[in-house]
């Protein structure tokens, strides 16, 4: 498998950039901070598969856990509620680090 | 066929969201009643499995999602789950040169004629091939 850039326990932020075309990172999570709780494996990039391209190189997919009150303004649920989402590596930034330099615009 | 164009259809007044990217928006109450699938919906499901399976490999399911997304807000909000699927499958059959648009339209016209001849009721209207906003 491609070498994962992040490890379980890492605090990461979802990039707040706009997507062009097919993307598996939902808008409501852009710019939100969470923690890596699992590494799902490496998969053909759906952003390329959607355009009939092979989707290589494989991208590492992480399970990221977020706190619900940090996602939704005036969250009406319990303060310790969580949300987990599968996010691809090229959408994640180490929370205290720089954004990735490789752009993922036209593939 | 030339490579499909990478684009994002935005949702109106939604802060830059793509048309389909509605997670977190207020869409009213969730209908929790269970219902069976219609026969045509089951056929569409089977069609997708066959077309994306190893034998045919006409396209990936990711491409189907992309076509659905590219239809834009009006189509996204006004179509049911399997209506979205069958429109995307139809477009992808042409995009991947499995069938031509003319072949599909010819067959649809023939089926409509047969249905009228047998007294069956037709829903009427046409399904747009792209995200041009038309009344349904």
PDB file of C-alpha atoms in Angstrom:
ATOM      1  CA  UNK A   1       0.000   0.000   0.000  1.00  0.00           C
ATOM      2  CA  UNK A   2       1.099   3.602  -0.531  1.00  0.00           C
ATOM      3  CA  UNK A   3       2.830   4.856   2.619  1.00  0.00           C
ATOM      4  CA  UNK A   4       0.239   6.635   4.751  1.00  0.00           C
ATOM      5  CA  UNK A   5       1.139  10.200   5.559  1.00  0.00           C
ATOM      6  CA  UNK A   6      -0.873  10.199   8.805  1.00  0.00           C
ATOM      7  CA  UNK A   7      -1.131   7.859  11.744  1.00  0.00           C
ATOM      8  CA  UNK A   8      -3.949   7.000  14.105  1.00  0.00           C
ATOM      9  CA  UNK A   9      -4.160   9.770  16.664  1.00  0.00           C
ATOM     10  CA  UNK A  10      -2.975  12.541  14.346  1.00  0.00           C
ATOM     11  CA  UNK A  11      -5.031  15.712  14.484  1.00  0.00           C
ATOM     12  CA  UNK A  12      -5.942  16.811  10.967  1.00  0.00           C
ATOM     13  CA  UNK A  13      -7.929  19.530   9.276  1.00  0.00           C
ATOM     14  CA  UNK A  14     -10.005  18.996   6.144  1.00  0.00           C
ATOM     15  CA  UNK A  15      -8.808  21.372   3.439  1.00  0.00           C
ATOM     16  CA  UNK A  16     -11.267  24.211   2.859  1.00  0.00           C
ATOM     17  CA  UNK A  17     -10.541  24.428  -0.872  1.00  0.00           C
ATOM     18  CA  UNK A  18     -13.252  24.117  -3.507  1.00  0.00           C
ATOM     19  CA  UNK A  19     -13.423  20.932  -5.527  1.00  0.00           C
ATOM     20  CA  UNK A  20     -13.584  20.874  -9.301  1.00  0.00           C
ATOM     21  CA  UNK A  21     -15.740  18.003 -10.452  1.00  0.00           C
ATOM     22  CA  UNK A  22     -16.367  14.762  -8.584  1.00  0.00           C
ATOM     23  CA  UNK A  23     -15.192  14.781  -4.990  1.00  0.00           C
ATOM     24  CA  UNK A  24     -15.841  12.550  -1.977  1.00  0.00           C
ATOM     25  CA  UNK A  25     -15.160  15.173   0.698  1.00  0.00           C
ATOM     26  CA  UNK A  26     -18.493  16.659   1.743  1.00  0.00           C
ATOM     27  CA  UNK A  27     -18.848  20.430   1.897  1.00  0.00           C
ATOM     28  CA  UNK A  28     -19.995  20.385   5.512  1.00  0.00           C
ATOM     29  CA  UNK A  29     -16.630  18.946   6.625  1.00  0.00           C
ATOM     30  CA  UNK A  30     -14.391  21.343   4.705  1.00  0.00           C
ATOM     31  CA  UNK A  31     -12.207  23.310   7.080  1.00  0.00           C
ATOM     32  CA  UNK A  32     -13.167  21.149  10.081  1.00  0.00           C
ATOM     33  CA  UNK A  33     -10.632  19.595  12.421  1.00  0.00           C
ATOM     34  CA  UNK A  34     -10.736  15.983  13.555  1.00  0.00           C
ATOM     35  CA  UNK A  35      -8.538  13.081  14.608  1.00  0.00           C
ATOM     36  CA  UNK A  36      -7.433  10.035  12.586  1.00  0.00           C
ATOM     37  CA  UNK A  37      -9.018   6.938  14.140  1.00  0.00           C
ATOM     38  CA  UNK A  38      -8.325   4.458  11.376  1.00  0.00           C
ATOM     39  CA  UNK A  39      -6.556   3.788   8.098  1.00  0.00           C
ATOM     40  CA  UNK A  40      -8.973   2.214   5.620  1.00  0.00           C
ATOM     41  CA  UNK A  41      -6.453   1.327   2.942  1.00  0.00           C
ATOM     42  CA  UNK A  42      -5.382   2.764  -0.382  1.00  0.00           C
ATOM     43  CA  UNK A  43      -7.831   2.990  -3.263  1.00  0.00           C
ATOM     44  CA  UNK A  44      -7.998   4.125  -6.867  1.00  0.00           C
ATOM     45  CA  UNK A  45      -8.776   7.831  -6.753  1.00  0.00           C
ATOM     46  CA  UNK A  46     -12.530   8.311  -7.276  1.00  0.00           C
ATOM     47  CA  UNK A  47     -11.918  11.842  -8.549  1.00  0.00           C
ATOM     48  CA  UNK A  48     -10.182  10.240 -11.532  1.00  0.00           C
ATOM     49  CA  UNK A  49     -12.314   7.089 -11.874  1.00  0.00           C
ATOM     50  CA  UNK A  50     -15.293   9.392 -12.362  1.00  0.00           C
ATOM     51  CA  UNK A  51     -13.713  10.561 -15.650  1.00  0.00           C
ATOM     52  CA  UNK A  52     -12.769   7.078 -16.889  1.00  0.00           C
ATOM     53  CA  UNK A  53      -9.156   7.409 -15.781  1.00  0.00           C
ATOM     54  CA  UNK A  54      -7.306   4.587 -14.001  1.00  0.00           C
ATOM     55  CA  UNK A  55      -7.241   6.507 -10.723  1.00  0.00           C
ATOM     56  CA  UNK A  56      -3.563   5.990 -10.004  1.00  0.00           C
ATOM     57  CA  UNK A  57      -1.674   6.473  -7.824  1.00  0.00           C
ATOM     58  CA  UNK A  58      -3.832   4.899  -5.144  1.00  0.00           C
ATOM     59  CA  UNK A  59      -4.809   7.343  -2.419  1.00  0.00           C
ATOM     60  CA  UNK A  60      -4.845   6.477   1.268  1.00  0.00           C
ATOM     61  CA  UNK A  61      -8.291   6.709   2.887  1.00  0.00           C
ATOM     62  CA  UNK A  62      -8.649   7.572   6.565  1.00  0.00           C
ATOM     63  CA  UNK A  63     -11.466   7.320   9.050  1.00  0.00           C
ATOM     64  CA  UNK A  64     -11.584  10.722  10.739  1.00  0.00           C
ATOM     65  CA  UNK A  65     -13.553  11.462  13.866  1.00  0.00           C
ATOM     66  CA  UNK A  66     -15.082  14.878  14.447  1.00  0.00           C
ATOM     67  CA  UNK A  67     -17.011  16.416  17.329  1.00  0.00           C
ATOM     68  CA  UNK A  68     -20.543  17.307  16.297  1.00  0.00           C
ATOM     69  CA  UNK A  69     -20.638  20.650  18.174  1.00  0.00           C
ATOM     70  CA  UNK A  70     -17.585  21.690  16.149  1.00  0.00           C
ATOM     71  CA  UNK A  71     -19.274  20.923  12.839  1.00  0.00           C
ATOM     72  CA  UNK A  72     -22.711  22.482  13.295  1.00  0.00           C
ATOM     73  CA  UNK A  73     -23.434  25.960  14.633  1.00  0.00           C
ATOM     74  CA  UNK A  74     -25.829  25.761  17.613  1.00  0.00           C
ATOM     75  CA  UNK A  75     -25.651  21.961  17.622  1.00  0.00           C
ATOM     76  CA  UNK A  76     -28.748  20.800  19.532  1.00  0.00           C
ATOM     77  CA  UNK A  77     -27.509  17.298  20.425  1.00  0.00           C
ATOM     78  CA  UNK A  78     -25.263  16.089  23.228  1.00  0.00           C
ATOM     79  CA  UNK A  79     -21.909  17.846  23.660  1.00  0.00           C
ATOM     80  CA  UNK A  80     -19.924  14.614  23.299  1.00  0.00           C
ATOM     81  CA  UNK A  81     -21.632  13.472  20.072  1.00  0.00           C
ATOM     82  CA  UNK A  82     -19.211  12.409  17.338  1.00  0.00           C
ATOM     83  CA  UNK A  83     -19.247  11.991  13.583  1.00  0.00           C
ATOM     84  CA  UNK A  84     -16.897   9.733  11.644  1.00  0.00           C
ATOM     85  CA  UNK A  85     -16.211  10.159   7.954  1.00  0.00           C
ATOM     86  CA  UNK A  86     -13.890   8.523   5.449  1.00  0.00           C
ATOM     87  CA  UNK A  87     -11.644  11.218   3.963  1.00  0.00           C
ATOM     88  CA  UNK A  88      -8.905  10.808   1.355  1.00  0.00           C
ATOM     89  CA  UNK A  89      -5.359  11.809   2.238  1.00  0.00           C
ATOM     90  CA  UNK A  90      -5.101  14.576  -0.352  1.00  0.00           C
ATOM     91  CA  UNK A  91      -7.881  16.431   1.446  1.00  0.00           C
ATOM     92  CA  UNK A  92      -6.210  16.334   4.861  1.00  0.00           C
ATOM     93  CA  UNK A  93      -3.725  18.728   6.410  1.00  0.00           C
ATOM     94  CA  UNK A  94      -1.817  18.128   9.609  1.00  0.00           C
ATOM     95  CA  UNK A  95      -3.572  20.496  11.982  1.00  0.00           C
ATOM     96  CA  UNK A  96      -0.424  22.379  12.863  1.00  0.00           C
ATOM     97  CA  UNK A  97       1.203  22.103   9.434  1.00  0.00           C
ATOM     98  CA  UNK A  98       1.213  23.566   5.942  1.00  0.00           C
ATOM     99  CA  UNK A  99      -1.238  22.601   3.196  1.00  0.00           C
ATOM    100  CA  UNK A 100      -0.073  19.936   0.772  1.00  0.00           C
ATOM    101  CA  UNK A 101       1.805  21.444  -2.140  1.00  0.00           C
ATOM    102  CA  UNK A 102       0.452  19.092  -4.802  1.00  0.00           C
ATOM    103  CA  UNK A 103      -2.709  20.453  -6.338  1.00  0.00           C
ATOM    104  CA  UNK A 104      -5.517  18.109  -7.243  1.00  0.00           C
ATOM    105  CA  UNK A 105      -7.223  20.212  -9.887  1.00  0.00           C
ATOM    106  CA  UNK A 106      -7.357  18.773 -13.418  1.00  0.00           C
ATOM    107  CA  UNK A 107      -6.267  15.158 -13.370  1.00  0.00           C
TER     108      UNK A 107
ATOM    109  CA  UNK B   1     -15.617  10.137 -27.451  1.00  0.00           C
ATOM    110  CA  UNK B   2     -13.624  13.075 -26.072  1.00  0.00           C
ATOM    111  CA  UNK B   3     -12.777  13.055 -22.384  1.00  0.00           C
ATOM    112  CA  UNK B   4     -15.630  14.253 -20.170  1.00  0.00           C
ATOM    113  CA  UNK B   5     -15.152  17.767 -18.888  1.00  0.00           C
ATOM    114  CA  UNK B   6     -14.374  18.255 -15.218  1.00  0.00           C
ATOM    115  CA  UNK B   7     -16.789  20.876 -13.864  1.00  0.00           C
ATOM    116  CA  UNK B   8     -18.804  21.714 -10.776  1.00  0.00           C
ATOM    117  CA  UNK B   9     -22.449  22.730 -10.939  1.00  0.00           C
ATOM    118  CA  UNK B  10     -23.019  24.951  -7.923  1.00  0.00           C
ATOM    119  CA  UNK B  11     -26.115  25.006  -5.771  1.00  0.00           C
ATOM    120  CA  UNK B  12     -27.889  28.383  -5.760  1.00  0.00           C
ATOM    121  CA  UNK B  13     -27.390  30.484  -2.607  1.00  0.00           C
ATOM    122  CA  UNK B  14     -25.587  27.699  -0.777  1.00  0.00           C
ATOM    123  CA  UNK B  15     -22.197  29.178  -0.026  1.00  0.00           C
ATOM    124  CA  UNK B  16     -20.351  27.502  -2.857  1.00  0.00           C
ATOM    125  CA  UNK B  17     -21.650  23.984  -2.412  1.00  0.00           C
ATOM    126  CA  UNK B  18     -21.945  21.731  -5.414  1.00  0.00           C
ATOM    127  CA  UNK B  19     -25.546  21.144  -6.486  1.00  0.00           C
ATOM    128  CA  UNK B  20     -25.699  17.651  -4.965  1.00  0.00           C
ATOM    129  CA  UNK B  21     -23.615  18.372  -1.847  1.00  0.00           C
ATOM    130  CA  UNK B  22     -26.549  19.005   0.458  1.00  0.00           C
ATOM    131  CA  UNK B  23     -25.354  17.429   3.703  1.00  0.00           C
ATOM    132  CA  UNK B  24     -26.285  19.812   6.514  1.00  0.00           C
ATOM    133  CA  UNK B  25     -28.844  21.860   4.600  1.00  0.00           C
ATOM    134  CA  UNK B  26     -32.449  21.973   5.748  1.00  0.00           C
ATOM    135  CA  UNK B  27     -34.491  19.808   3.403  1.00  0.00           C
ATOM    136  CA  UNK B  28     -37.462  19.288   5.643  1.00  0.00           C
ATOM    137  CA  UNK B  29     -38.503  16.178   7.591  1.00  0.00           C
ATOM    138  CA  UNK B  30     -37.181  12.734   6.648  1.00  0.00           C
ATOM    139  CA  UNK B  31     -39.778  10.294   5.318  1.00  0.00           C
ATOM    140  CA  UNK B  32     -39.166   7.154   7.323  1.00  0.00           C
ATOM    141  CA  UNK B  33     -41.875   5.002   5.753  1.00  0.00           C
ATOM    142  CA  UNK B  34     -40.594   1.857   4.062  1.00  0.00           C
ATOM    143  CA  UNK B  35     -41.642   1.048   0.545  1.00  0.00           C
ATOM    144  CA  UNK B  36     -40.933  -1.614  -2.018  1.00  0.00           C
ATOM    145  CA  UNK B  37     -38.967  -0.859  -5.141  1.00  0.00           C
ATOM    146  CA  UNK B  38     -40.813  -0.786  -8.418  1.00  0.00           C
ATOM    147  CA  UNK B  39     -39.853  -3.403 -10.999  1.00  0.00           C
ATOM    148  CA  UNK B  40     -38.164  -0.797 -13.166  1.00  0.00           C
ATOM    149  CA  UNK B  41     -36.069   0.331 -10.237  1.00  0.00           C
ATOM    150  CA  UNK B  42     -34.866  -3.217  -9.616  1.00  0.00           C
ATOM    151  CA  UNK B  43     -34.015  -3.472 -13.320  1.00  0.00           C
ATOM    152  CA  UNK B  44     -31.973  -0.269 -13.106  1.00  0.00           C
ATOM    153  CA  UNK B  45     -30.138  -1.659 -10.092  1.00  0.00           C
ATOM    154  CA  UNK B  46     -29.344  -4.861 -12.022  1.00  0.00           C
ATOM    155  CA  UNK B  47     -28.315  -2.841 -15.066  1.00  0.00           C
ATOM    156  CA  UNK B  48     -25.798  -0.894 -13.025  1.00  0.00           C
ATOM    157  CA  UNK B  49     -24.305  -4.024 -11.506  1.00  0.00           C
ATOM    158  CA  UNK B  50     -23.934  -5.627 -14.939  1.00  0.00           C
ATOM    159  CA  UNK B  51     -22.511  -2.518 -16.615  1.00  0.00           C
ATOM    160  CA  UNK B  52     -19.976  -1.853 -13.869  1.00  0.00           C
ATOM    161  CA  UNK B  53     -19.122  -5.532 -13.382  1.00  0.00           C
ATOM    162  CA  UNK B  54     -15.945  -7.226 -14.574  1.00  0.00           C
ATOM    163  CA  UNK B  55     -17.511  -8.664 -17.723  1.00  0.00           C
ATOM    164  CA  UNK B  56     -18.764  -5.411 -19.220  1.00  0.00           C
ATOM    165  CA  UNK B  57     -16.798  -2.760 -17.332  1.00  0.00           C
ATOM    166  CA  UNK B  58     -18.462   0.053 -19.265  1.00  0.00           C
ATOM    167  CA  UNK B  59     -17.801   2.603 -16.520  1.00  0.00           C
ATOM    168  CA  UNK B  60     -17.135   2.908 -12.801  1.00  0.00           C
ATOM    169  CA  UNK B  61     -19.822   3.777 -10.296  1.00  0.00           C
ATOM    170  CA  UNK B  62     -17.792   6.939  -9.651  1.00  0.00           C
ATOM    171  CA  UNK B  63     -18.655   8.047 -13.193  1.00  0.00           C
ATOM    172  CA  UNK B  64     -22.341   7.506 -12.484  1.00  0.00           C
ATOM    173  CA  UNK B  65     -22.085   9.730  -9.422  1.00  0.00           C
ATOM    174  CA  UNK B  66     -20.276  12.378 -11.465  1.00  0.00           C
ATOM    175  CA  UNK B  67     -22.975  12.442 -14.142  1.00  0.00           C
ATOM    176  CA  UNK B  68     -25.686  12.733 -11.471  1.00  0.00           C
ATOM    177  CA  UNK B  69     -23.783  15.618  -9.892  1.00  0.00           C
ATOM    178  CA  UNK B  70     -23.299  17.348 -13.240  1.00  0.00           C
ATOM    179  CA  UNK B  71     -27.049  17.427 -13.868  1.00  0.00           C
ATOM    180  CA  UNK B  72     -27.268  20.319 -11.458  1.00  0.00           C
ATOM    181  CA  UNK B  73     -29.670  21.537  -8.827  1.00  0.00           C
ATOM    182  CA  UNK B  74     -33.015  21.475 -10.602  1.00  0.00           C
ATOM    183  CA  UNK B  75     -32.609  17.885 -11.762  1.00  0.00           C
ATOM    184  CA  UNK B  76     -31.067  16.759  -8.477  1.00  0.00           C
ATOM    185  CA  UNK B  77     -33.916  18.125  -6.383  1.00  0.00           C
ATOM    186  CA  UNK B  78     -36.704  16.897  -8.663  1.00  0.00           C
ATOM    187  CA  UNK B  79     -35.668  13.307  -9.401  1.00  0.00           C
ATOM    188  CA  UNK B  80     -35.971  10.174  -7.325  1.00  0.00           C
ATOM    189  CA  UNK B  81     -33.052   7.915  -6.460  1.00  0.00           C
ATOM    190  CA  UNK B  82     -33.389   5.506  -9.384  1.00  0.00           C
ATOM    191  CA  UNK B  83     -34.463   8.250 -11.783  1.00  0.00           C
ATOM    192  CA  UNK B  84     -31.022   9.719 -11.117  1.00  0.00           C
ATOM    193  CA  UNK B  85     -29.385   6.361 -11.767  1.00  0.00           C
ATOM    194  CA  UNK B  86     -31.122   5.584 -15.049  1.00  0.00           C
ATOM    195  CA  UNK B  87     -30.464   9.043 -16.501  1.00  0.00           C
ATOM    196  CA  UNK B  88     -26.787   8.755 -15.631  1.00  0.00           C
ATOM    197  CA  UNK B  89     -26.557   5.219 -17.018  1.00  0.00           C
ATOM    198  CA  UNK B  90     -28.193   6.369 -20.222  1.00  0.00           C
ATOM    199  CA  UNK B  91     -25.727   9.264 -20.614  1.00  0.00           C
ATOM    200  CA  UNK B  92     -22.759   7.046 -19.803  1.00  0.00           C
ATOM    201  CA  UNK B  93     -23.765   4.436 -22.398  1.00  0.00           C
ATOM    202  CA  UNK B  94     -23.391   7.198 -24.965  1.00  0.00           C
ATOM    203  CA  UNK B  95     -20.290   8.699 -23.370  1.00  0.00           C
ATOM    204  CA  UNK B  96     -18.590   5.317 -23.444  1.00  0.00           C
ATOM    205  CA  UNK B  97     -19.871   4.554 -26.954  1.00  0.00           C
ATOM    206  CA  UNK B  98     -21.809   1.453 -25.928  1.00  0.00           C
ATOM    207  CA  UNK B  99     -24.883   2.881 -27.672  1.00  0.00           C
ATOM    208  CA  UNK B 100     -25.468   6.053 -29.648  1.00  0.00           C
ATOM    209  CA  UNK B 101     -27.887   8.737 -28.576  1.00  0.00           C
ATOM    210  CA  UNK B 102     -29.854   8.104 -31.781  1.00  0.00           C
ATOM    211  CA  UNK B 103     -30.157   4.385 -30.990  1.00  0.00           C
ATOM    212  CA  UNK B 104     -31.513   5.136 -27.539  1.00  0.00           C
ATOM    213  CA  UNK B 105     -33.971   7.789 -28.704  1.00  0.00           C
ATOM    214  CA  UNK B 106     -35.164   5.501 -31.499  1.00  0.00           C
ATOM    215  CA  UNK B 107     -35.838   2.673 -29.063  1.00  0.00           C
ATOM    216  CA  UNK B 108     -37.599   4.981 -26.603  1.00  0.00           C
ATOM    217  CA  UNK B 109     -39.869   6.227 -29.377  1.00  0.00           C
ATOM    218  CA  UNK B 110     -40.656   2.647 -30.415  1.00  0.00           C
ATOM    219  CA  UNK B 111     -41.497   1.651 -26.836  1.00  0.00           C
ATOM    220  CA  UNK B 112     -43.695   4.729 -26.412  1.00  0.00           C
ATOM    221  CA  UNK B 113     -45.554   3.889 -29.626  1.00  0.00           C
ATOM    222  CA  UNK B 114     -46.131   0.299 -28.510  1.00  0.00           C
ATOM    223  CA  UNK B 115     -47.386   1.487 -25.129  1.00  0.00           C
ATOM    224  CA  UNK B 116     -49.820   3.944 -26.704  1.00  0.00           C
ATOM    225  CA  UNK B 117     -51.064   1.246 -29.073  1.00  0.00           C
ATOM    226  CA  UNK B 118     -51.795  -1.047 -26.131  1.00  0.00           C
ATOM    227  CA  UNK B 119     -53.635   1.707 -24.275  1.00  0.00           C
ATOM    228  CA  UNK B 120     -50.973   2.222 -21.616  1.00  0.00           C
ATOM    229  CA  UNK B 121     -50.695   5.658 -20.073  1.00  0.00           C
ATOM    230  CA  UNK B 122     -47.476   7.565 -20.584  1.00  0.00           C
ATOM    231  CA  UNK B 123     -46.052  10.031 -18.072  1.00  0.00           C
ATOM    232  CA  UNK B 124     -45.237  12.532 -20.794  1.00  0.00           C
ATOM    233  CA  UNK B 125     -42.356  14.958 -21.004  1.00  0.00           C
ATOM    234  CA  UNK B 126     -38.788  14.293 -22.004  1.00  0.00           C
ATOM    235  CA  UNK B 127     -35.700  13.603 -19.952  1.00  0.00           C
ATOM    236  CA  UNK B 128     -32.967  16.120 -20.745  1.00  0.00           C
ATOM    237  CA  UNK B 129     -29.582  14.741 -21.763  1.00  0.00           C
ATOM    238  CA  UNK B 130     -27.767  17.400 -19.750  1.00  0.00           C
ATOM    239  CA  UNK B 131     -28.368  19.910 -17.015  1.00  0.00           C
ATOM    240  CA  UNK B 132     -30.294  22.367 -19.149  1.00  0.00           C
ATOM    241  CA  UNK B 133     -33.148  23.445 -16.893  1.00  0.00           C
ATOM    242  CA  UNK B 134     -36.374  22.322 -18.481  1.00  0.00           C
ATOM    243  CA  UNK B 135     -39.802  21.801 -16.981  1.00  0.00           C
ATOM    244  CA  UNK B 136     -40.399  18.118 -16.233  1.00  0.00           C
TER     245      UNK B 136
END
